[in-house]
PDB file of C-alpha atoms in Angstrom:
ATOM      1  CA  MET A   1      -2.845-136.333 -92.178  1.00  0.00           C
ATOM      2  CA  SER A   2      -0.711-138.059 -94.737  1.00  0.00           C
ATOM      3  CA  SER A   3       0.127-137.492 -98.376  1.00  0.00           C
ATOM      4  CA  SER A   4       0.224-141.270 -98.897  1.00  0.00           C
ATOM      5  CA  ALA A   5      -2.532-143.024-100.836  1.00  0.00           C
ATOM      6  CA  GLU A   6      -2.737-145.616 -98.050  1.00  0.00           C
ATOM      7  CA  ALA A   7      -4.392-142.960 -95.872  1.00  0.00           C
ATOM      8  CA  LEU A   8      -7.342-142.640 -98.252  1.00  0.00           C
ATOM      9  CA  PRO A   9     -10.699-144.063 -97.103  1.00  0.00           C
ATOM     10  CA  PRO A  10     -12.298-146.792 -99.281  1.00  0.00           C
ATOM     11  CA  VAL A  11     -14.647-144.508-101.236  1.00  0.00           C
ATOM     12  CA  SER A  12     -11.843-142.030-101.935  1.00  0.00           C
ATOM     13  CA  ARG A  13      -9.576-144.820-103.161  1.00  0.00           C
ATOM     14  CA  THR A  14     -11.922-145.342-106.087  1.00  0.00           C
ATOM     15  CA  ALA A  15     -10.764-141.923-107.295  1.00  0.00           C
ATOM     16  CA  VAL A  16      -7.330-143.413-107.951  1.00  0.00           C
ATOM     17  CA  GLY A  17      -8.850-146.055-110.217  1.00  0.00           C
ATOM     18  CA  VAL A  18     -10.880-143.389-112.023  1.00  0.00           C
ATOM     19  CA  ALA A  19      -7.691-141.382-112.539  1.00  0.00           C
ATOM     20  CA  GLY A  20      -6.197-144.439-114.211  1.00  0.00           C
ATOM     21  CA  LEU A  21      -9.146-144.591-116.604  1.00  0.00           C
ATOM     22  CA  ARG A  22      -8.815-140.880-117.376  1.00  0.00           C
ATOM     23  CA  ALA A  23      -5.151-141.458-118.127  1.00  0.00           C
ATOM     24  CA  LEU A  24      -6.033-144.256-120.555  1.00  0.00           C
ATOM     25  CA  GLU A  25      -8.568-142.049-122.324  1.00  0.00           C
ATOM     26  CA  SER A  26      -6.048-139.201-122.508  1.00  0.00           C
ATOM     27  CA  GLY A  27      -3.669-141.498-124.347  1.00  0.00           C
ATOM     28  CA  ARG A  28      -6.126-142.374-127.122  1.00  0.00           C
ATOM     29  CA  PRO A  29      -5.705-140.666-130.501  1.00  0.00           C
ATOM     30  CA  ASP A  30      -9.484-140.045-130.520  1.00  0.00           C
ATOM     31  CA  ARG A  31      -9.569-138.917-126.870  1.00  0.00           C
ATOM     32  CA  LEU A  32     -12.586-136.982-125.640  1.00  0.00           C
ATOM     33  CA  PHE A  33     -10.469-134.898-123.256  1.00  0.00           C
ATOM     34  CA  GLU A  34      -6.880-134.588-122.095  1.00  0.00           C
ATOM     35  CA  ASP A  35      -5.920-134.897-118.442  1.00  0.00           C
ATOM     36  CA  PRO A  36      -2.126-134.564-118.120  1.00  0.00           C
ATOM     37  CA  TYR A  37      -2.236-135.245-114.363  1.00  0.00           C
ATOM     38  CA  ALA A  38      -4.352-138.399-114.294  1.00  0.00           C
ATOM     39  CA  GLY A  39      -1.422-140.731-114.903  1.00  0.00           C
ATOM     40  CA  ALA A  40       0.560-139.150-112.060  1.00  0.00           C
ATOM     41  CA  PHE A  41      -2.357-139.637-109.664  1.00  0.00           C
ATOM     42  CA  PHE A  42      -2.703-143.270-110.660  1.00  0.00           C
ATOM     43  CA  ARG A  43       1.017-144.003-110.421  1.00  0.00           C
ATOM     44  CA  ALA A  44       1.135-142.429-106.965  1.00  0.00           C
ATOM     45  CA  GLY A  45      -1.769-144.560-105.770  1.00  0.00           C
ATOM     46  CA  GLN A  46      -1.492-147.765-107.792  1.00  0.00           C
ATOM     47  CA  ALA A  47      -0.083-149.700-104.830  1.00  0.00           C
ATOM     48  CA  LEU A  48      -3.659-149.722-103.518  1.00  0.00           C
ATOM     49  CA  PHE A  49      -4.640-152.150-106.278  1.00  0.00           C
ATOM     50  CA  SER A  50      -3.682-155.723-106.966  1.00  0.00           C
ATOM     51  CA  ALA A  51      -2.183-156.715-110.310  1.00  0.00           C
ATOM     52  CA  GLU A  52      -5.582-158.094-111.306  1.00  0.00           C
ATOM     53  CA  GLU A  53      -7.310-154.830-110.409  1.00  0.00           C
ATOM     54  CA  ARG A  54      -4.770-152.917-112.489  1.00  0.00           C
ATOM     55  CA  GLY A  55      -5.636-155.129-115.441  1.00  0.00           C
ATOM     56  CA  ASP A  56      -8.763-155.039-117.552  1.00  0.00           C
ATOM     57  CA  GLY A  57     -11.372-156.354-115.074  1.00  0.00           C
ATOM     58  CA  VAL A  58     -13.573-153.824-113.335  1.00  0.00           C
ATOM     59  CA  GLY A  59     -11.820-150.941-115.095  1.00  0.00           C
ATOM     60  CA  ARG A  60     -13.076-152.199-118.432  1.00  0.00           C
ATOM     61  CA  VAL A  61     -16.665-151.925-117.181  1.00  0.00           C
ATOM     62  CA  PHE A  62     -16.293-148.297-116.150  1.00  0.00           C
ATOM     63  CA  ALA A  63     -13.942-146.992-118.860  1.00  0.00           C
ATOM     64  CA  GLU A  64     -16.694-145.807-121.208  1.00  0.00           C
ATOM     65  CA  GLN A  65     -18.695-144.238-118.398  1.00  0.00           C
ATOM     66  CA  VAL A  66     -15.682-142.307-117.107  1.00  0.00           C
ATOM     67  CA  ALA A  67     -14.744-141.049-120.577  1.00  0.00           C
ATOM     68  CA  ILE A  68     -18.252-139.827-121.418  1.00  0.00           C
ATOM     69  CA  ARG A  69     -18.988-138.282-118.029  1.00  0.00           C
ATOM     70  CA  THR A  70     -15.645-136.456-117.905  1.00  0.00           C
ATOM     71  CA  ARG A  71     -16.287-134.870-121.285  1.00  0.00           C
ATOM     72  CA  PHE A  72     -19.898-134.048-120.411  1.00  0.00           C
ATOM     73  CA  PHE A  73     -18.968-132.403-117.114  1.00  0.00           C
ATOM     74  CA  ASP A  74     -16.086-130.513-118.768  1.00  0.00           C
ATOM     75  CA  ASP A  75     -18.606-129.017-121.175  1.00  0.00           C
ATOM     76  CA  PHE A  76     -21.117-128.367-118.391  1.00  0.00           C
ATOM     77  CA  LEU A  77     -18.619-126.260-116.423  1.00  0.00           C
ATOM     78  CA  ALA A  78     -17.441-124.223-119.414  1.00  0.00           C
ATOM     79  CA  GLY A  79     -17.816-120.491-118.853  1.00  0.00           C
ATOM     80  CA  ALA A  80     -18.611-120.683-115.139  1.00  0.00           C
ATOM     81  CA  ASP A  81     -16.821-118.190-112.891  1.00  0.00           C
ATOM     82  CA  GLN A  82     -17.790-119.624-109.493  1.00  0.00           C
ATOM     83  CA  VAL A  83     -17.494-123.398-109.314  1.00  0.00           C
ATOM     84  CA  VAL A  84     -17.881-125.864-106.457  1.00  0.00           C
ATOM     85  CA  LEU A  85     -16.643-129.435-106.816  1.00  0.00           C
ATOM     86  CA  LEU A  86     -18.303-131.570-104.146  1.00  0.00           C
ATOM     87  CA  ALA A  87     -16.073-134.508-103.176  1.00  0.00           C
ATOM     88  CA  ALA A  88     -13.519-133.209-105.673  1.00  0.00           C
ATOM     89  CA  GLY A  89     -11.243-136.216-105.319  1.00  0.00           C
ATOM     90  CA  LEU A  90      -8.515-136.205-107.959  1.00  0.00           C
ATOM     91  CA  ASP A  91     -10.341-133.833-110.291  1.00  0.00           C
ATOM     92  CA  ALA A  92      -7.752-131.657-112.086  1.00  0.00           C
ATOM     93  CA  ARG A  93     -10.127-129.310-113.892  1.00  0.00           C
ATOM     94  CA  ALA A  94      -8.675-126.285-112.109  1.00  0.00           C
ATOM     95  CA  PHE A  95      -5.384-127.117-113.822  1.00  0.00           C
ATOM     96  CA  ARG A  96      -6.398-128.432-117.226  1.00  0.00           C
ATOM     97  CA  LEU A  97      -9.419-126.395-118.395  1.00  0.00           C
ATOM     98  CA  ASP A  98      -9.541-122.832-119.652  1.00  0.00           C
ATOM     99  CA  TRP A  99     -11.490-120.586-117.277  1.00  0.00           C
ATOM    100  CA  PRO A 100     -12.867-117.045-117.577  1.00  0.00           C
ATOM    101  CA  GLU A 101     -10.792-114.358-115.921  1.00  0.00           C
ATOM    102  CA  GLY A 102     -11.695-114.074-112.259  1.00  0.00           C
ATOM    103  CA  THR A 103     -13.003-117.625-111.885  1.00  0.00           C
ATOM    104  CA  ARG A 104     -12.917-119.005-108.358  1.00  0.00           C
ATOM    105  CA  LEU A 105     -13.088-122.796-108.067  1.00  0.00           C
ATOM    106  CA  PHE A 106     -13.686-124.484-104.700  1.00  0.00           C
ATOM    107  CA  GLU A 107     -12.639-128.083-104.109  1.00  0.00           C
ATOM    108  CA  LEU A 108     -14.309-129.812-101.154  1.00  0.00           C
ATOM    109  CA  ASP A 109     -13.099-133.171 -99.890  1.00  0.00           C
ATOM    110  CA  LEU A 110     -11.591-134.952 -96.907  1.00  0.00           C
ATOM    111  CA  PRO A 111      -8.261-133.553 -95.661  1.00  0.00           C
ATOM    112  CA  ASP A 112      -6.314-136.738 -96.468  1.00  0.00           C
ATOM    113  CA  VAL A 113      -7.663-136.794-100.017  1.00  0.00           C
ATOM    114  CA  LEU A 114      -6.704-133.188-100.697  1.00  0.00           C
ATOM    115  CA  GLU A 115      -3.279-133.599 -99.110  1.00  0.00           C
ATOM    116  CA  PHE A 116      -2.536-136.638-101.281  1.00  0.00           C
ATOM    117  CA  LYS A 117      -3.763-134.771-104.337  1.00  0.00           C
ATOM    118  CA  ASP A 118      -1.726-131.648-103.630  1.00  0.00           C
ATOM    119  CA  SER A 119       1.427-133.681-103.024  1.00  0.00           C
ATOM    120  CA  VAL A 120       1.132-135.218-106.511  1.00  0.00           C
ATOM    121  CA  LEU A 121       0.372-131.867-108.128  1.00  0.00           C
ATOM    122  CA  ALA A 122       3.293-130.199-106.337  1.00  0.00           C
ATOM    123  CA  ALA A 123       5.663-132.871-107.637  1.00  0.00           C
ATOM    124  CA  ARG A 124       4.508-131.940-111.146  1.00  0.00           C
ATOM    125  CA  SER A 125       4.850-128.192-110.427  1.00  0.00           C
ATOM    126  CA  ALA A 126       1.229-127.866-111.510  1.00  0.00           C
ATOM    127  CA  GLU A 127      -0.243-124.369-111.612  1.00  0.00           C
ATOM    128  CA  PRO A 128      -4.016-123.781-111.587  1.00  0.00           C
ATOM    129  CA  ARG A 129      -5.595-121.799-114.405  1.00  0.00           C
ATOM    130  CA  CYS A 130      -8.034-120.072-112.047  1.00  0.00           C
ATOM    131  CA  GLU A 131      -8.216-119.164-108.375  1.00  0.00           C
ATOM    132  CA  ARG A 132      -8.341-122.588-106.734  1.00  0.00           C
ATOM    133  CA  VAL A 133      -9.617-122.727-103.152  1.00  0.00           C
ATOM    134  CA  VAL A 134      -9.157-126.010-101.286  1.00  0.00           C
ATOM    135  CA  VAL A 135     -11.701-126.677 -98.528  1.00  0.00           C
ATOM    136  CA  PRO A 136     -10.782-129.700 -96.377  1.00  0.00           C
ATOM    137  CA  VAL A 137     -14.094-130.858 -94.939  1.00  0.00           C
ATOM    138  CA  ASP A 138     -16.228-133.939 -94.413  1.00  0.00           C
ATOM    139  CA  LEU A 139     -19.492-133.508 -96.334  1.00  0.00           C
ATOM    140  CA  ARG A 140     -21.274-135.113 -93.382  1.00  0.00           C
ATOM    141  CA  ASP A 141     -20.280-132.082 -91.290  1.00  0.00           C
ATOM    142  CA  ASP A 142     -21.204-128.398 -91.675  1.00  0.00           C
ATOM    143  CA  TRP A 143     -19.587-127.993 -95.068  1.00  0.00           C
ATOM    144  CA  PRO A 144     -21.718-124.951 -96.058  1.00  0.00           C
ATOM    145  CA  ALA A 145     -20.146-122.981 -93.196  1.00  0.00           C
ATOM    146  CA  ALA A 146     -16.661-124.092 -94.230  1.00  0.00           C
ATOM    147  CA  LEU A 147     -17.398-123.091 -97.827  1.00  0.00           C
ATOM    148  CA  ARG A 148     -18.590-119.636 -96.813  1.00  0.00           C
ATOM    149  CA  GLU A 149     -15.547-119.141 -94.606  1.00  0.00           C
ATOM    150  CA  ALA A 150     -13.356-119.996 -97.611  1.00  0.00           C
ATOM    151  CA  GLY A 151     -14.812-117.074 -99.548  1.00  0.00           C
ATOM    152  CA  PHE A 152     -17.796-118.574-101.364  1.00  0.00           C
ATOM    153  CA  ALA A 153     -20.310-115.923-102.467  1.00  0.00           C
ATOM    154  CA  PRO A 154     -23.898-117.251-102.088  1.00  0.00           C
ATOM    155  CA  GLY A 155     -25.328-114.322-104.042  1.00  0.00           C
ATOM    156  CA  ARG A 156     -23.309-115.199-107.132  1.00  0.00           C
ATOM    157  CA  PRO A 157     -24.559-117.863-109.601  1.00  0.00           C
ATOM    158  CA  THR A 158     -22.582-121.047-109.095  1.00  0.00           C
ATOM    159  CA  ALA A 159     -21.836-124.164-111.123  1.00  0.00           C
ATOM    160  CA  TRP A 160     -22.031-127.165-108.793  1.00  0.00           C
ATOM    161  CA  LEU A 161     -20.612-130.554-109.733  1.00  0.00           C
ATOM    162  CA  ALA A 162     -21.222-133.766-107.780  1.00  0.00           C
ATOM    163  CA  GLU A 163     -19.278-136.188-109.981  1.00  0.00           C
ATOM    164  CA  GLY A 164     -19.240-139.792-108.811  1.00  0.00           C
ATOM    165  CA  LEU A 165     -20.662-138.819-105.423  1.00  0.00           C
ATOM    166  CA  LEU A 166     -24.375-139.385-104.897  1.00  0.00           C
ATOM    167  CA  VAL A 167     -24.297-143.117-105.633  1.00  0.00           C
ATOM    168  CA  TYR A 168     -22.235-143.537-102.448  1.00  0.00           C
ATOM    169  CA  LEU A 169     -24.951-141.855-100.359  1.00  0.00           C
ATOM    170  CA  ASP A 170     -28.343-143.186 -99.328  1.00  0.00           C
ATOM    171  CA  TYR A 171     -31.465-141.278-100.302  1.00  0.00           C
ATOM    172  CA  ASP A 172     -31.706-139.194 -97.140  1.00  0.00           C
ATOM    173  CA  ASP A 173     -28.042-138.155 -97.191  1.00  0.00           C
ATOM    174  CA  ALA A 174     -28.180-137.323-100.899  1.00  0.00           C
ATOM    175  CA  ALA A 175     -31.313-135.239-100.405  1.00  0.00           C
ATOM    176  CA  ARG A 176     -29.761-133.457 -97.423  1.00  0.00           C
ATOM    177  CA  LEU A 177     -26.646-132.608 -99.427  1.00  0.00           C
ATOM    178  CA  LEU A 178     -28.676-131.249-102.325  1.00  0.00           C
ATOM    179  CA  ALA A 179     -30.882-129.264 -99.952  1.00  0.00           C
ATOM    180  CA  ASP A 180     -27.741-127.559 -98.646  1.00  0.00           C
ATOM    181  CA  VAL A 181     -26.667-126.854-102.227  1.00  0.00           C
ATOM    182  CA  THR A 182     -30.098-125.394-102.971  1.00  0.00           C
ATOM    183  CA  ALA A 183     -29.929-123.094 -99.945  1.00  0.00           C
ATOM    184  CA  LEU A 184     -26.568-121.749-101.166  1.00  0.00           C
ATOM    185  CA  SER A 185     -27.602-121.290-104.795  1.00  0.00           C
ATOM    186  CA  ALA A 186     -28.537-117.930-106.302  1.00  0.00           C
ATOM    187  CA  PRO A 187     -30.955-117.918-109.245  1.00  0.00           C
ATOM    188  CA  GLY A 188     -29.120-118.934-112.385  1.00  0.00           C
ATOM    189  CA  SER A 189     -26.909-121.421-110.545  1.00  0.00           C
ATOM    190  CA  ARG A 190     -26.411-124.793-112.206  1.00  0.00           C
ATOM    191  CA  ILE A 191     -25.849-128.311-110.914  1.00  0.00           C
ATOM    192  CA  SER A 192     -25.050-131.649-112.517  1.00  0.00           C
ATOM    193  CA  PHE A 193     -24.477-135.238-111.474  1.00  0.00           C
ATOM    194  CA  GLU A 194     -25.019-138.781-112.753  1.00  0.00           C
ATOM    195  CA  HIS A 195     -28.569-140.028-113.216  1.00  0.00           C
ATOM    196  CA  ARG A 196     -29.789-143.523-113.917  1.00  0.00           C
ATOM    197  CA  PRO A 197     -33.536-143.892-114.499  1.00  0.00           C
ATOM    198  CA  GLN A 198     -35.291-146.727-112.692  1.00  0.00           C
ATOM    199  CA  ALA A 199     -35.763-148.590-115.990  1.00  0.00           C
ATOM    200  CA  ASP A 200     -32.044-149.133-116.634  1.00  0.00           C
ATOM    201  CA  ARG A 201     -30.288-148.442-113.360  1.00  0.00           C
ATOM    202  CA  ASP A 202     -29.247-152.055-112.710  1.00  0.00           C
ATOM    203  CA  GLY A 203     -27.295-152.704-115.931  1.00  0.00           C
ATOM    204  CA  LEU A 204     -23.990-151.208-114.844  1.00  0.00           C
ATOM    205  CA  LEU A 205     -24.310-152.701-111.367  1.00  0.00           C
ATOM    206  CA  GLN A 206     -24.824-156.199-112.752  1.00  0.00           C
ATOM    207  CA  ARG A 207     -21.929-155.927-115.201  1.00  0.00           C
ATOM    208  CA  ALA A 208     -19.600-154.618-112.497  1.00  0.00           C
ATOM    209  CA  ARG A 209     -20.511-157.426-110.109  1.00  0.00           C
ATOM    210  CA  ALA A 210     -19.842-159.986-112.838  1.00  0.00           C
ATOM    211  CA  VAL A 211     -16.122-159.189-113.126  1.00  0.00           C
ATOM    212  CA  ALA A 212     -13.252-159.852-110.750  1.00  0.00           C
ATOM    213  CA  ASN A 213     -13.088-157.347-107.877  1.00  0.00           C
ATOM    214  CA  GLY A 214     -16.237-155.623-109.048  1.00  0.00           C
ATOM    215  CA  GLU A 215     -17.855-156.151-105.672  1.00  0.00           C
ATOM    216  CA  SER A 216     -15.129-154.020-104.069  1.00  0.00           C
ATOM    217  CA  VAL A 217     -16.663-151.027-105.846  1.00  0.00           C
ATOM    218  CA  THR A 218     -20.357-151.879-105.985  1.00  0.00           C
ATOM    219  CA  SER A 219     -20.507-152.793-102.278  1.00  0.00           C
ATOM    220  CA  LEU A 220     -19.917-149.116-101.533  1.00  0.00           C
ATOM    221  CA  TRP A 221     -22.910-147.949-103.577  1.00  0.00           C
ATOM    222  CA  LYS A 222     -26.030-146.849-101.694  1.00  0.00           C
ATOM    223  CA  GLY A 223     -28.084-145.510-104.584  1.00  0.00           C
ATOM    224  CA  GLY A 224     -28.396-141.779-103.962  1.00  0.00           C
ATOM    225  CA  LEU A 225     -31.749-140.426-105.180  1.00  0.00           C
ATOM    226  CA  GLY A 226     -32.342-143.545-107.237  1.00  0.00           C
ATOM    227  CA  GLY A 227     -34.203-142.648-110.400  1.00  0.00           C
ATOM    228  CA  THR A 228     -35.988-139.638-108.885  1.00  0.00           C
ATOM    229  CA  ALA A 229     -33.343-136.926-109.311  1.00  0.00           C
ATOM    230  CA  PRO A 230     -35.236-134.849-111.933  1.00  0.00           C
ATOM    231  CA  GLU A 231     -38.367-134.859-109.806  1.00  0.00           C
ATOM    232  CA  TRP A 232     -36.423-133.912-106.671  1.00  0.00           C
ATOM    233  CA  LEU A 233     -34.754-131.007-108.449  1.00  0.00           C
ATOM    234  CA  ALA A 234     -38.046-129.740-109.907  1.00  0.00           C
ATOM    235  CA  GLU A 235     -39.686-129.840-106.473  1.00  0.00           C
ATOM    236  CA  HIS A 236     -36.867-127.784-104.953  1.00  0.00           C
ATOM    237  CA  GLY A 237     -36.684-124.878-107.362  1.00  0.00           C
ATOM    238  CA  TRP A 238     -34.473-126.273-110.135  1.00  0.00           C
ATOM    239  CA  ARG A 239     -35.333-126.671-113.815  1.00  0.00           C
ATOM    240  CA  PRO A 240     -34.019-130.162-114.633  1.00  0.00           C
ATOM    241  CA  GLU A 241     -32.874-131.693-117.893  1.00  0.00           C
ATOM    242  CA  THR A 242     -31.670-135.240-118.474  1.00  0.00           C
ATOM    243  CA  PHE A 243     -29.078-136.536-120.930  1.00  0.00           C
ATOM    244  CA  SER A 244     -28.633-140.097-122.156  1.00  0.00           C
ATOM    245  CA  ARG A 245     -25.063-141.321-121.972  1.00  0.00           C
ATOM    246  CA  ALA A 246     -25.609-143.463-125.071  1.00  0.00           C
ATOM    247  CA  GLU A 247     -26.819-140.451-127.070  1.00  0.00           C
ATOM    248  CA  LEU A 248     -23.946-138.318-125.812  1.00  0.00           C
ATOM    249  CA  ALA A 249     -21.479-141.043-126.732  1.00  0.00           C
ATOM    250  CA  ALA A 250     -22.850-141.180-130.270  1.00  0.00           C
ATOM    251  CA  GLY A 251     -22.566-137.408-130.520  1.00  0.00           C
ATOM    252  CA  TYR A 252     -18.955-137.601-129.404  1.00  0.00           C
ATOM    253  CA  GLY A 253     -18.224-140.151-132.115  1.00  0.00           C
ATOM    254  CA  ARG A 254     -17.914-142.936-129.541  1.00  0.00           C
ATOM    255  CA  PRO A 255     -20.988-145.173-129.944  1.00  0.00           C
ATOM    256  CA  SER A 256     -21.926-146.788-126.641  1.00  0.00           C
ATOM    257  CA  GLU A 257     -21.632-150.524-126.098  1.00  0.00           C
ATOM    258  CA  ASP A 258     -24.300-150.232-123.395  1.00  0.00           C
ATOM    259  CA  PRO A 259     -27.582-148.810-124.731  1.00  0.00           C
ATOM    260  CA  ALA A 260     -29.171-148.953-121.257  1.00  0.00           C
ATOM    261  CA  SER A 261     -26.456-146.750-119.828  1.00  0.00           C
ATOM    262  CA  GLY A 262     -28.258-144.085-117.832  1.00  0.00           C
ATOM    263  CA  GLY A 263     -26.766-140.660-118.115  1.00  0.00           C
ATOM    264  CA  PHE A 264     -26.763-137.300-116.367  1.00  0.00           C
ATOM    265  CA  VAL A 265     -29.072-134.667-115.001  1.00  0.00           C
ATOM    266  CA  THR A 266     -28.526-130.938-114.901  1.00  0.00           C
ATOM    267  CA  GLY A 267     -30.553-128.318-113.120  1.00  0.00           C
ATOM    268  CA  VAL A 268     -30.812-124.529-113.345  1.00  0.00           C
ATOM    269  CA  LYS A 269     -31.895-122.703-110.200  1.00  0.00           C
ATOM    270  CA  THR A 270     -35.023-120.632-110.740  1.00  0.00           C
ATOM    271  CA  ASP A 271     -36.042-117.571-108.748  1.00  0.00           C
ATOM    272  CA  ARG A 272     -38.728-119.421-106.848  1.00  0.00           C
ATOM    273  CA  PRO A 273     -38.140-121.280-103.539  1.00  0.00           C
TER     274      PRO A 273
END
């Protein structure tokens, strides 16, 4: 393993670009959140990107999405005391959010990703605000076993976050991952991830492809559950709810420039199978 960004696989390298967008948002006077570590992650990994990529091309397309989803997921996780971040990437919520006493937060990702992340955090002498448990694992392997071995309590309600993950999986792999989550989830558990209904799911894809280097990101997308996430959750014992990113943006005082912008889905685990 290596703590260098060059060791990151292509999908994980997108996390460096997202960190750069979180750093830009954190620097705004009207910021929707503050991530004091995002800039350090981006600086440590910026050699992965050309000068053009570090400019305003593809990043401009995703800046609004990243700002709104970060704030939404911050709010979604508030108050949880057992949290699992699937493909945690460069998420610094363990370090920047306030957590209830006794919270245990699990970060699952590839070993190289977590080693790079921890090297940057160590250089900043960052201290987590909860019990942070790092689980180096490939989500294509038996990650539920690795999570249990790390101390995860299946009988305890859990907040699951799959931020920026499912779009990189095909339908079968996304469904398999969520089935594993369902099997580990006690009643009252919650889950959230991005959701783009069939009617507007192509807008962001088209805009990203239209800018320089956009294809480097969109070529990795496989679609996840497509527009069927609420139905899948309902069929597997979750009570789903969807949220429009445009409506959230307006509520945050940041009107969206993309009215057909998809949004997010959450689910609450019921007591039925």
